[in-house]
DNA sequence: CTGAAAGCGCTTACAG
DNA sequence: CTGAAAGCGCTTACAG
């Protein structure tokens, strides 16, 4: 069943059928009705490839995530997909992992599928070395690129991000305001947003006249067991009294290890997470965290995407604020 | 840059260019080399739509999930996508939510994109009323359908599932073997796999001569706060001494509430989860759970998918076993 | 308001 | 081993 069949059965040309399908151009109400009837009777739906070939678009956008099993990234995918389909777009998902080569390959894979736009989730894609971002720049020459929680200055790249520097500054301030003297900063990766959080951490320490150096930045190996043993070492070997973690999952593990080491949270050790996820709520005591408004970020991205694809203006960079959510892992 | 440009630059016909691109038919080594050079020089890549139009496939498969924010479902998506891309397929993701109409709409959306196959994640799609599964049957008339953790008998539908009846039977047995007399079964949804788990629960109770009726099946409203208060009621109003939960997230919340109510786990209350996720590991005490081998299930699904799309045979139903992972939320 | 016709960029029998 | 040609199913100026 194709447009010719519909055309025959309804006694009009395929051009007219096309017009009623796409709601474009003029077509007499009577004609439209007749054609619609035939279409519905046959439950005809136009061939996506042919359509794509004519219009060079299948209303598809590529979403890139390094790891969909990460709750935060899954959250983003969820909101993005919600908004995307509201606008008739469909999402192609790629989970790239952390290796540079794989990331590049996936971008090419999506490009070969002629997606209308590319959305990169998380700061995991923005590398310190400009050369390593080359494949993102290259992609942006053909299709609009949206960066969540990251920032790259280039035409046709649009960055939307929460002010994580401020976020981490405020969380650190909570701990320091309530007596912490020896805070540590814990991360499992050194990404763009981690760097911004680290900056906020340092700023807050400075304001509290706490001398710190780079040894306060603990880059830990990922994985449940590995994290546990590394955190254990830190608890043994340092005078840590506040763990400022870049996400709630790490914070949960710190709390679990603290419990194991008989350190009372928050009395002996204050802990903060990030993202305000279920991990922060489930932990015992519940963990103070930062709500970085994922839903808002995603809806902004899709709004921008639609604007750009319609040829309208959209700012290259959008930075917005989140909010601290106090719980019982910091002193009150 | 299209196939004609390549054809001109390399001095051969487009048919030949097509052959070298697709590695099909005979083409002289010398010709192939020349054409490849031109292709690479121009970094040409064939237009996916045109290709799709000729072959009626864009090597794309649709993945349907009710909620990607659910750790288990995210896990599935992760493994599926991994395997899919190994075979040159790309994943289109749809998060449908729980409403029937939306599920149906999404299937149609994917069908209109001419995906090569459909994969439904989780038992959330298999309804008790056969009528409500109509849209799945309908889809299977055009494209192969793969069902993870669910089972539907119909041609062109392939079901791959873990033996959850056995899984839940074994978990319940752990609790009962270690003294529980009044177990309850907790779920947030009444799906196909929940029914199977319930069956295993009942079987184990029967073997232990524990009289139970349907009031042991507690269907709870989802959501962090809601769950907390409902579990609280159960702890207050019943003589529960074992909570057999259909997933680790529920189990974590039960444990949190138990702690709040000063019930010692596992002494006063044994708890079991399901899926063997990070929630089970993070909880304190860590929660006994069931490893249903998600990675295996997904790889089986993609293996089957490739077989079917190549016109080969694959069994309509595959059921495999998982394994209990004992931790400290049950007595040892 | 409607239709004939060109064009989108491939693949694949078929003939040589 | 290679090429000419048909076909895939749409959209969209253009003419009327």
XYZ file of C-alpha atoms in Angstrom, chain A residues 42-232:
191
model
C -6.438 1.128 4.539
C -4.636 2.335 7.644
C -2.010 3.617 5.288
C 1.061 5.300 6.640
C 3.653 6.857 4.353
C 6.989 5.188 3.838
C 9.507 6.849 6.103
C 12.495 6.256 3.853
C 10.898 7.753 0.773
C 9.788 10.656 2.822
C 13.234 11.031 4.286
C 14.771 10.949 0.859
C 12.595 13.811 -0.319
C 12.903 15.945 2.747
C 16.345 14.833 3.966
C 14.928 14.234 7.404
C 13.276 11.440 9.231
C 12.620 13.565 12.287
C 15.128 11.658 14.302
C 17.681 12.941 16.755
C 20.689 11.119 18.126
C 21.260 11.006 21.871
C 24.714 10.102 23.081
C 25.356 8.912 26.593
C 28.474 7.322 27.985
C 26.495 5.053 30.280
C 22.746 4.718 30.418
C 23.015 2.675 33.624
C 24.040 5.824 35.395
C 20.873 7.093 37.038
C 21.567 10.676 36.111
C 22.121 9.950 32.468
C 19.048 7.739 32.364
C 17.108 10.602 33.863
C 18.274 12.879 31.087
C 17.396 10.377 28.394
C 13.966 10.056 29.928
C 13.210 13.759 29.867
C 14.746 14.292 26.472
C 12.712 11.542 24.917
C 9.535 12.868 26.516
C 10.003 16.280 25.002
C 11.308 15.023 21.714
C 8.216 13.019 20.963
C 5.995 15.948 21.796
C 7.525 17.543 18.746
C 7.256 14.470 16.573
C 10.879 13.468 16.881
C 12.136 10.042 17.631
C 15.301 9.292 19.605
C 18.241 7.202 18.507
C 20.253 6.186 21.510
C 23.945 5.392 21.654
C 25.818 4.298 24.759
C 29.409 5.004 23.936
C 31.388 4.120 27.014
C 34.325 6.271 27.941
C 36.750 5.608 25.159
C 37.496 8.342 22.731
C 37.506 6.140 19.652
C 34.125 4.648 20.498
C 32.615 8.062 21.035
C 33.786 9.182 17.650
C 32.526 6.030 15.983
C 29.097 6.494 17.459
C 28.856 10.038 16.250
C 29.674 8.819 12.782
C 27.168 6.020 13.089
C 24.450 8.502 13.960
C 25.538 10.862 11.231
C 25.335 8.046 8.706
C 21.736 7.598 9.810
C 21.152 11.232 8.915
C 19.809 12.329 12.264
C 18.524 15.879 12.414
C 20.546 16.812 15.479
C 22.882 15.394 18.096
C 22.501 15.642 21.862
C 25.435 14.816 24.103
C 24.533 13.946 27.666
C 26.732 14.879 30.523
C 30.075 16.427 30.633
C 31.689 13.098 29.852
C 32.103 14.127 26.270
C 33.933 17.387 26.758
C 37.642 16.712 26.997
C 40.318 18.968 28.315
C 42.371 18.724 25.172
C 40.718 20.620 22.352
C 42.039 18.099 19.892
C 39.977 15.378 21.512
C 36.840 17.391 20.913
C 37.562 17.525 17.226
C 34.936 14.962 16.316
C 32.253 17.028 18.029
C 33.267 20.147 16.137
C 33.342 18.134 12.934
C 29.825 16.845 13.519
C 28.565 20.341 14.185
C 29.518 21.333 10.671
C 26.712 19.198 9.320
C 24.158 19.083 12.110
C 23.278 21.112 15.163
C 24.842 19.807 18.352
C 23.415 20.172 21.847
C 25.595 19.746 24.876
C 24.082 19.065 28.275
C 26.224 19.882 31.291
C 29.123 20.773 29.117
C 30.292 23.753 27.170
C 32.103 24.112 23.873
C 32.338 27.342 21.906
C 31.726 26.733 18.248
C 29.082 27.709 15.763
C 26.190 25.264 15.645
C 26.997 23.934 19.134
C 24.534 24.840 21.847
C 25.440 24.304 25.497
C 22.918 24.053 28.308
C 24.253 23.614 31.797
C 23.566 24.011 35.459
C 25.888 26.236 37.427
C 27.772 23.408 39.090
C 30.490 25.658 40.387
C 27.926 27.524 42.428
C 26.237 24.254 43.376
C 29.346 22.688 44.775
C 30.342 25.954 46.373
C 27.087 26.010 48.296
C 27.290 22.382 49.368
C 30.843 22.821 50.580
C 29.788 25.966 52.409
C 27.110 23.965 54.259
C 29.707 21.588 55.581
C 32.238 24.277 56.443
C 29.664 26.564 58.030
C 28.848 23.695 60.343
C 32.315 23.061 61.551
C 34.157 20.975 59.002
C 37.837 21.811 58.911
C 39.218 19.186 56.606
C 37.015 18.612 53.558
C 37.876 16.311 50.692
C 36.529 16.325 47.187
C 35.672 12.913 45.719
C 35.138 12.092 42.071
C 35.443 9.078 39.816
C 36.214 11.003 36.673
C 37.793 14.277 35.761
C 35.206 15.810 33.501
C 34.182 19.294 32.602
C 31.510 19.536 35.279
C 33.757 17.893 37.860
C 36.259 20.644 37.208
C 33.585 23.251 37.771
C 32.526 21.595 41.003
C 36.112 21.441 42.142
C 36.396 25.161 41.492
C 33.362 25.796 43.678
C 34.828 23.568 46.369
C 38.090 25.506 46.377
C 36.335 28.826 46.423
C 34.355 27.887 49.493
C 37.448 26.577 51.273
C 39.247 29.811 50.543
C 36.429 31.875 51.985
C 36.644 29.802 55.137
C 40.404 30.266 55.312
C 40.998 26.582 54.889
C 44.276 25.867 53.198
C 43.967 23.163 50.592
C 45.987 21.815 47.731
C 45.356 19.362 44.908
C 45.668 16.390 47.241
C 42.138 17.227 48.368
C 40.885 16.207 44.943
C 40.585 12.429 45.117
C 40.095 10.798 41.772
C 38.791 7.327 42.552
C 38.475 4.257 40.432
C 34.855 3.501 39.624
C 32.977 0.353 40.655
C 31.203 -0.600 43.835
C 33.925 -2.677 45.491
C 36.826 -0.546 44.306
C 35.177 2.600 45.577
C 34.538 1.024 48.932
C 38.150 0.099 49.525
C 39.503 3.421 48.302
C 37.133 5.352 50.521
C 38.125 3.107 53.389
